[in-house]
Coordinates of C-alpha atoms in Angstrom, one line a residue:
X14 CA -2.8 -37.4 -155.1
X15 CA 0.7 -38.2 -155.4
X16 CA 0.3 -41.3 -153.7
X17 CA -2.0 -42.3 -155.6
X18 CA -0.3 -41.5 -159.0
X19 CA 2.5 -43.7 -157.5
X20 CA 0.5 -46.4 -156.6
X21 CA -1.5 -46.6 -160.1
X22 CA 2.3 -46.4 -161.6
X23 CA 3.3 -49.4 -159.7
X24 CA 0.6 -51.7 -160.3
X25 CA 0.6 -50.8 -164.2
X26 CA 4.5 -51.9 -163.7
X27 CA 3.3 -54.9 -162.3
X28 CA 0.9 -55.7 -164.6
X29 CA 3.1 -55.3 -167.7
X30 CA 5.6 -57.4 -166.0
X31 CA 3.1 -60.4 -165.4
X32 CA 1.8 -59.8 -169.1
X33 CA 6.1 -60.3 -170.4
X34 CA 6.1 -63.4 -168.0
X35 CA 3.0 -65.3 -168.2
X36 CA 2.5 -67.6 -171.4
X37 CA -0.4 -66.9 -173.5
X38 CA -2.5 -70.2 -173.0
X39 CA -2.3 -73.0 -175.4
X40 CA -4.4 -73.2 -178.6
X41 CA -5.2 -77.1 -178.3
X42 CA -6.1 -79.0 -181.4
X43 CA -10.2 -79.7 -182.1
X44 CA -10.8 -76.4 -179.9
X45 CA -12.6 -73.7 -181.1
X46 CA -9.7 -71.9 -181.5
X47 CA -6.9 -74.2 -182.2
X48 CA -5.6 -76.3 -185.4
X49 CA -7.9 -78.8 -186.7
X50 CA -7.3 -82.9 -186.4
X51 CA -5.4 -84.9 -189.0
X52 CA -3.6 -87.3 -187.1
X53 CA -4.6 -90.6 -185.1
X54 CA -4.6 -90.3 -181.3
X55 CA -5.3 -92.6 -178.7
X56 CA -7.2 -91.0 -175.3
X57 CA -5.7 -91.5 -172.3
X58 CA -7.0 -92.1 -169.1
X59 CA -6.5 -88.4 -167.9
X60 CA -8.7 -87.6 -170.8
X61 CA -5.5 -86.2 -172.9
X62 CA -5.0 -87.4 -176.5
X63 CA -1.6 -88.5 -177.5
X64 CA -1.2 -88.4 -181.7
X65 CA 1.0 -91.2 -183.4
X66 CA 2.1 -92.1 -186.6
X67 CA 2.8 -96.1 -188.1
X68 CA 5.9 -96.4 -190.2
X69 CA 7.5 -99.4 -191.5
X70 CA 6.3 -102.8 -191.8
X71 CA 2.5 -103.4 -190.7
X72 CA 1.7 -103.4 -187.7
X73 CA 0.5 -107.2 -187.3
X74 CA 3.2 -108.3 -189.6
X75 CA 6.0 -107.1 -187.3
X76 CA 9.3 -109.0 -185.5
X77 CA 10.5 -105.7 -184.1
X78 CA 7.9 -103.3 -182.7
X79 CA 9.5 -99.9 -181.6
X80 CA 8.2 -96.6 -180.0
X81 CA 10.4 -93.3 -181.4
X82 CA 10.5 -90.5 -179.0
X83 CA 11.4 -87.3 -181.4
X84 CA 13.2 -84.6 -180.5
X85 CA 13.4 -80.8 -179.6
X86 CA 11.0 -78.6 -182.1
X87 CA 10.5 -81.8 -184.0
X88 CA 7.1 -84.0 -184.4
X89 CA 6.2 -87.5 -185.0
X90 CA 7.0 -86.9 -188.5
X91 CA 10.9 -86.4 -187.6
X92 CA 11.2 -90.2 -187.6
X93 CA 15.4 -90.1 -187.4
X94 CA 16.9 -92.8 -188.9
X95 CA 14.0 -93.7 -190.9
X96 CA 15.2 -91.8 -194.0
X97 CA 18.7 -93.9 -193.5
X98 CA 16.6 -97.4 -193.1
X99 CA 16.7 -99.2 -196.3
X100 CA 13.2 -100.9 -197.4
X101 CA 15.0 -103.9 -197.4
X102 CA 16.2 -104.1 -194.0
X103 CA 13.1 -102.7 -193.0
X104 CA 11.2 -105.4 -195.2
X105 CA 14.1 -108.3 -193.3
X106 CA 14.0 -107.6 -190.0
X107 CA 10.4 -106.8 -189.3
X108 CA 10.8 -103.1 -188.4
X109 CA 7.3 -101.8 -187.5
X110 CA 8.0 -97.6 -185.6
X111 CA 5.2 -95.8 -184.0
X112 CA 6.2 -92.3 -183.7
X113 CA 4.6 -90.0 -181.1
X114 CA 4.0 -86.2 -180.7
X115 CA 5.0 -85.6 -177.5
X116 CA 2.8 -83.1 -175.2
X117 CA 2.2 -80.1 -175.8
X118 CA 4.0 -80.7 -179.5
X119 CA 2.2 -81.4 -183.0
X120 CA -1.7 -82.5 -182.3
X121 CA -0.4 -84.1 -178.8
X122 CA -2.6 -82.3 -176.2
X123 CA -0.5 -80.2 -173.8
X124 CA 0.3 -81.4 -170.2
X125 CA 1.3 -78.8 -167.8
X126 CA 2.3 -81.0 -165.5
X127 CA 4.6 -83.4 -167.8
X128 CA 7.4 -85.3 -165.9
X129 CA 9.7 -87.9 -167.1
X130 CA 7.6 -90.0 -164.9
X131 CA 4.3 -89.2 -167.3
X132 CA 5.5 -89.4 -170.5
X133 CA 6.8 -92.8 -169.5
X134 CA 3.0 -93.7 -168.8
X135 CA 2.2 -92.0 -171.6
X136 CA 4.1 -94.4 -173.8
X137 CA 3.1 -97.3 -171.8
X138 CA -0.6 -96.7 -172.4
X139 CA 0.0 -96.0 -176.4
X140 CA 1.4 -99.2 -176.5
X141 CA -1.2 -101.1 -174.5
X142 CA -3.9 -99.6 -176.9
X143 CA -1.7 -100.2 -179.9
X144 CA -1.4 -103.9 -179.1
X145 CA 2.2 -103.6 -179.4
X146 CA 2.9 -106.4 -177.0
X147 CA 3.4 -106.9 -173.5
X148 CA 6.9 -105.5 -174.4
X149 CA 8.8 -103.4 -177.0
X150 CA 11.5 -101.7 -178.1
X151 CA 12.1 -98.1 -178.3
X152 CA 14.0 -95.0 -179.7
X153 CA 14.6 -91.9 -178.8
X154 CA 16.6 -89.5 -180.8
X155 CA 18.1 -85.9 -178.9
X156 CA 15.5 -84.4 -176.3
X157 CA 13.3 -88.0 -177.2
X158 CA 17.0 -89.7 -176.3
X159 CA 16.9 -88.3 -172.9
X160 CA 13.2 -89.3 -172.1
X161 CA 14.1 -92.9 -172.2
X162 CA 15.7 -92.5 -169.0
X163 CA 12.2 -92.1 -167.5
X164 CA 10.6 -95.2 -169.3
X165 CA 14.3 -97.2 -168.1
X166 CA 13.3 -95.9 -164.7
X167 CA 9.2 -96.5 -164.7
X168 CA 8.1 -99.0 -167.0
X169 CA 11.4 -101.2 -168.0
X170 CA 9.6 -103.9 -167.5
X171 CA 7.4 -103.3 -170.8
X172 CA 10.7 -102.6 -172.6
X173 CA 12.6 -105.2 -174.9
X174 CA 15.6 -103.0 -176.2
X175 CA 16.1 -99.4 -175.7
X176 CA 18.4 -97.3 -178.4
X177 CA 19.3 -93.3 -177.3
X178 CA 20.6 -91.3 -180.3
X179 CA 23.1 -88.4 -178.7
X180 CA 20.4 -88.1 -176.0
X181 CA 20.1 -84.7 -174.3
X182 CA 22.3 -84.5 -170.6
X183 CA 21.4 -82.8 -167.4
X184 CA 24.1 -80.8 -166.2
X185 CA 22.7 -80.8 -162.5
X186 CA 22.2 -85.0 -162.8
X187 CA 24.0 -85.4 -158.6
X188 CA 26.3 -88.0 -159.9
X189 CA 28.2 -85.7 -162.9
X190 CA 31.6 -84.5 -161.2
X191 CA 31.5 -80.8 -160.7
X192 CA 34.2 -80.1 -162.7
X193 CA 33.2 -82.1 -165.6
X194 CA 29.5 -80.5 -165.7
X195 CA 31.6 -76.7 -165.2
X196 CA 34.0 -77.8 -167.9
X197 CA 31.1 -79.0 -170.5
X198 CA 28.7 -75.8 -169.4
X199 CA 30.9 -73.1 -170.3
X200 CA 31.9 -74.6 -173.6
X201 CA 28.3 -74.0 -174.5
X202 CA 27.5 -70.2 -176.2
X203 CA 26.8 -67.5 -173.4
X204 CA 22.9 -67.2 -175.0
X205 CA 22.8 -71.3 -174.2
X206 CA 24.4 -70.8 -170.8
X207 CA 21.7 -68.1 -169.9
X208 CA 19.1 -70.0 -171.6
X209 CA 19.7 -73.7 -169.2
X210 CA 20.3 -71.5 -165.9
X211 CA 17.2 -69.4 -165.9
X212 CA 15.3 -72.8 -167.0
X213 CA 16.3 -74.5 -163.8
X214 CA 16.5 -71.8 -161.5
X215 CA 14.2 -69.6 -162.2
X216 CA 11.8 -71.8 -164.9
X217 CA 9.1 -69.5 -164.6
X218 CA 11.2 -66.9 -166.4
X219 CA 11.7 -69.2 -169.2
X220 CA 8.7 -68.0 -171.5
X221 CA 10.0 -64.3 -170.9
X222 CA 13.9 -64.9 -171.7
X223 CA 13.1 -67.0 -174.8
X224 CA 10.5 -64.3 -176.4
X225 CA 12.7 -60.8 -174.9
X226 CA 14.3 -59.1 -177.9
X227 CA 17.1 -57.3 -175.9
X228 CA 19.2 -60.6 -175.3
X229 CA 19.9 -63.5 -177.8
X230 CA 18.2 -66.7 -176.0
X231 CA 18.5 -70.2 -177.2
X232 CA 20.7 -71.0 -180.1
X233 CA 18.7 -74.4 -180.9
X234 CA 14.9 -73.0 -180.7
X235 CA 16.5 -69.8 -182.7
X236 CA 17.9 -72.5 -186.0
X237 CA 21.5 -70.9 -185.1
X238 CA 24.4 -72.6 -187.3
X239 CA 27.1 -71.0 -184.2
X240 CA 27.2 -74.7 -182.7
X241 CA 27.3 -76.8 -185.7
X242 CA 30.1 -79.0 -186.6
X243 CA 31.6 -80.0 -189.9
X244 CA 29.1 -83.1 -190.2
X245 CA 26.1 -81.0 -188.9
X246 CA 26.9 -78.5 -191.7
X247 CA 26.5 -81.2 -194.3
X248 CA 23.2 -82.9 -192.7
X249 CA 21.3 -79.9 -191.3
X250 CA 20.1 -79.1 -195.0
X251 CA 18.2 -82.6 -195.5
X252 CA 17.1 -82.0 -192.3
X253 CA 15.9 -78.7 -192.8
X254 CA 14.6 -79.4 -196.3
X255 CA 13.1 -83.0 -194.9
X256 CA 11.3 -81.0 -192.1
X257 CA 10.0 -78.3 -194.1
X258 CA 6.8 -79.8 -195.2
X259 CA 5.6 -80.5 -191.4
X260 CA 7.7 -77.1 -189.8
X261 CA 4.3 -75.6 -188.9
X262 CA 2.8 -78.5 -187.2
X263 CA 5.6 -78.4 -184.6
X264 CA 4.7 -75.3 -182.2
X265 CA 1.3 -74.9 -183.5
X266 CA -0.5 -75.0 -180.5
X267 CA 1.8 -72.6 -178.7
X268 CA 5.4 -72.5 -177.9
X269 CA 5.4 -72.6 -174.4
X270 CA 3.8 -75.9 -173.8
X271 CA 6.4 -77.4 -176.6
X272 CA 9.4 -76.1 -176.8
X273 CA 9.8 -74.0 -173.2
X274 CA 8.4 -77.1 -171.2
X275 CA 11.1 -79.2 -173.3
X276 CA 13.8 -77.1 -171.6
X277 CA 12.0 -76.8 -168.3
X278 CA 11.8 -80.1 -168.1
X279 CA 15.2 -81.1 -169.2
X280 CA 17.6 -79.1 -167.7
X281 CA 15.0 -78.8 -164.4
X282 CA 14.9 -80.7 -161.1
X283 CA 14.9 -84.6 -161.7
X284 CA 13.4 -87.0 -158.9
X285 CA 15.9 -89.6 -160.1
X286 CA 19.4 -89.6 -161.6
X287 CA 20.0 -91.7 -165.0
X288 CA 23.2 -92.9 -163.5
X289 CA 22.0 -94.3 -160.6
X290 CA 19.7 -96.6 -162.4
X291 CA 20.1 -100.8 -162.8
X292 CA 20.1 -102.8 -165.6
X293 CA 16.9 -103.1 -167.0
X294 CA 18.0 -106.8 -168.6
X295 CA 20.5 -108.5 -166.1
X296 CA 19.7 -111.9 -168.2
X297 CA 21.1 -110.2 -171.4
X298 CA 17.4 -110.7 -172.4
X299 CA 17.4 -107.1 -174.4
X300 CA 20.1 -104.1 -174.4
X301 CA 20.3 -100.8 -174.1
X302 CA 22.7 -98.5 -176.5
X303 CA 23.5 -94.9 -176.8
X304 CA 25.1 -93.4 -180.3
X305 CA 27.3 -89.9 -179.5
X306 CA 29.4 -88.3 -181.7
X307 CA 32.3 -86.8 -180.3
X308 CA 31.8 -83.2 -182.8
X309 CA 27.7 -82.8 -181.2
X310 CA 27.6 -79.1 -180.4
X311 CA 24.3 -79.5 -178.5
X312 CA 25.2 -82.2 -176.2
X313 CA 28.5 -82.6 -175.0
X314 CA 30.5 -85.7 -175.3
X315 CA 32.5 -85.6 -172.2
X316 CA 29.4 -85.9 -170.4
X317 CA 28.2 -88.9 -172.4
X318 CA 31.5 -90.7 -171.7
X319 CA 30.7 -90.1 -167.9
X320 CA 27.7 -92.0 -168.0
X321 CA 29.0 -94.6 -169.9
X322 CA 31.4 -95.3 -167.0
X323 CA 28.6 -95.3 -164.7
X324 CA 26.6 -97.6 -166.5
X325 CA 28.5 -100.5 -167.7
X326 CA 25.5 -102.4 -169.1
X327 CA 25.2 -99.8 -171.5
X328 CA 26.6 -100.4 -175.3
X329 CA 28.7 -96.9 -176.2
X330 CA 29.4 -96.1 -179.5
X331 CA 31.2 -93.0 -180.0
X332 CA 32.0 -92.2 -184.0
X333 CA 34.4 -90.2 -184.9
X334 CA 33.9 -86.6 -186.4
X335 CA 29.5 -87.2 -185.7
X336 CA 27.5 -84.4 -185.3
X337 CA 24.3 -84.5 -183.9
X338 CA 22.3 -85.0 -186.8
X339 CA 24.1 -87.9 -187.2
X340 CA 20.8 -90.4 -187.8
X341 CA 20.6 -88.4 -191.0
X342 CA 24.1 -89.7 -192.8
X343 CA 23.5 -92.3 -196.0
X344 CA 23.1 -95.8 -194.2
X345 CA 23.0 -94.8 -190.6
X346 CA 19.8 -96.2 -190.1
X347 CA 21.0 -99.8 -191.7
X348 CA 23.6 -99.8 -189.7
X349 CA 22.3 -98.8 -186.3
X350 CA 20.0 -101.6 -186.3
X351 CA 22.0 -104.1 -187.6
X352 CA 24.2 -103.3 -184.7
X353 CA 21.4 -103.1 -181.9
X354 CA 19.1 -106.3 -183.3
X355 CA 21.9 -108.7 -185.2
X356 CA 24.7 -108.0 -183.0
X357 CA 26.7 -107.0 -185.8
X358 CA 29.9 -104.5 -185.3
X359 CA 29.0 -101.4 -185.6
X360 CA 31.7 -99.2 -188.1
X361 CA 31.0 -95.5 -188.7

């Protein structure tokens, strides 16, 4: 009988450990269960649908046509720079934007097994269905930033121009120095150190750590103001206040396949390294340019520098006292793409 008591203890044990550690599944949009259908979507071949939203100048009336990849806990509504675009260089230059929800985010259906690699083919497809061209330019802001590595790597061929807004490092990328990536990781928060190691060693603990009550988990997915700079103090309120009207849309069908895949997928395993890549445009036929501000509490500067080294072919542009809400400042948007589609200097 004992043995028995013990061995009914053990798998109730088990079983409320699987139950912490297993993500509830995803409440898809147009299921039975899940939030209803607003958006457009194209189908892709897999059967997924991927939602998108046209801003700018028509479509068909276009010079410019860009993808935006958004960021972490954001949506295809979280167009940055957009706000900071005047119409009239919007009207000037042709600017048409297709912003995506990214799997699992918005009314984007989830994809368990989402790479770098897929979302690339993900955009690709968009854009073939979108008549965008046989290329295209595109955007990615944060978390969206550091997926344009994977369309750089899989698809440049489709690409005209690429622009990565303080885009998201890996801090186990093979070519980072050691001491660089150490140097950078432990100026993070404890909670964010925790958060990155259990996501790439141990990634199927990552639904448990970021819903667990005993330990504080991420500082970004929990809206903490502990790693914002003097610039980010000013522009996180517009954000905020900008966001508020879509904040539900963002994890609404379930946190795991949004926001824990984001992390799981960014800080995990990569089957290539960004700084080992070529230049997409040896014939200075398009250009590809990252924006970092050197005060970015989420991604860390030294680390951007690095891969500027590495990559030569790459415009840098580091301002000054930027956060990374940066996109957000009054005429950031202006001047970004005067910089990246006139050639004109860019001054913070």
């Amino acid at each position: 009988m004992i043995r028995k008591m013990i061995a009914l203890f053990g798998i109730v044990i088990l079983a409320l450990i699987y139950k912490a550690i297993m993500p509830p599944p995803p409440k898809k949009c147009g299921s039975n269960n899940g939030p209803p259908i607003t958006a457009p979507r194209v189908k892709l071949s897999d059967g997924r649908y991927l939602a998108y939203k046209e801003n700018g100048v028509p479509r068909d009336q276009a010079k410019h046509k860009f993808v935006f990849i958004h960021g972490f806990d954001c949506v295809r509504h979280d167009v940055a720079l957009l706000t900071t675009i005047s119409p009239e260089v919007m009207q000037s230059l042709g600017i048409y934007i297709v912003s995506i929800d990214r799997p699992g985010y918005g009314e984007s259906d989830p994809h368990p097994k989402r790479t770098p690699k897929t979302l690339a083919l993900d955009i690709e497809e968009l854009a073939d269905q979108l008549e965008l061209g046989s290329k295209f330019y595109v955007i990615g802001f944060s978390m969206g930033g550091q997926a344009i590595w994977g369309l750089l790597k899989y698809i440049p061929h489709r690409l005209a121009g690429a622009i990565l807004l303080t885009p998201v490092t890996n801090y186990w990328w093979g070519s980072f120095p050691a001491n660089l990536t150490k140097q950078a990781y432990y100026e993070q928060l404890v909670q964010d150190q925790w958060t990155l190691r259990i996501s790439h060693y141990l990634p199927w603990l990552t639904y448990w750590w970021n819903t667990q009550k005993w330990f504080p988990s991420s500082s970004v997915a929990t809206f903490s103001e502990d790693i914002l700079f003097e610039q980010d103090r000013v522009l996180m309120p517009i954000f905020d206040e900008y966001q508020s009207k879509y904040r539900d849309l963002v994890r609404q069908q379930g946190e795991y396949e949004s926001i824990h895949r984001d992390i799981m997928i960014g800080f995990g395993t990569w089957e290539f390294d960004p700084m080992e890549l070529e230049n997409p445009f040896p014939n200075r036929e398009g250009s590809v340019h990252i924006w970092q501000g050197d005060e970015d509490g989420h991604v860390p500067v030294l680390l951007q520098r690095h891969i500027a080294k590495k990559l030569p072919w790459i415009h840098y542009h580091e301002m000054k006292g930027g956060g990374h809400m940066f996109p957000w400042a009054e005429g950031m948007g202006d001047k970004v793409m005067k910089t990246f589609l006139l050639g004109e200097p860019f001054v913070m």
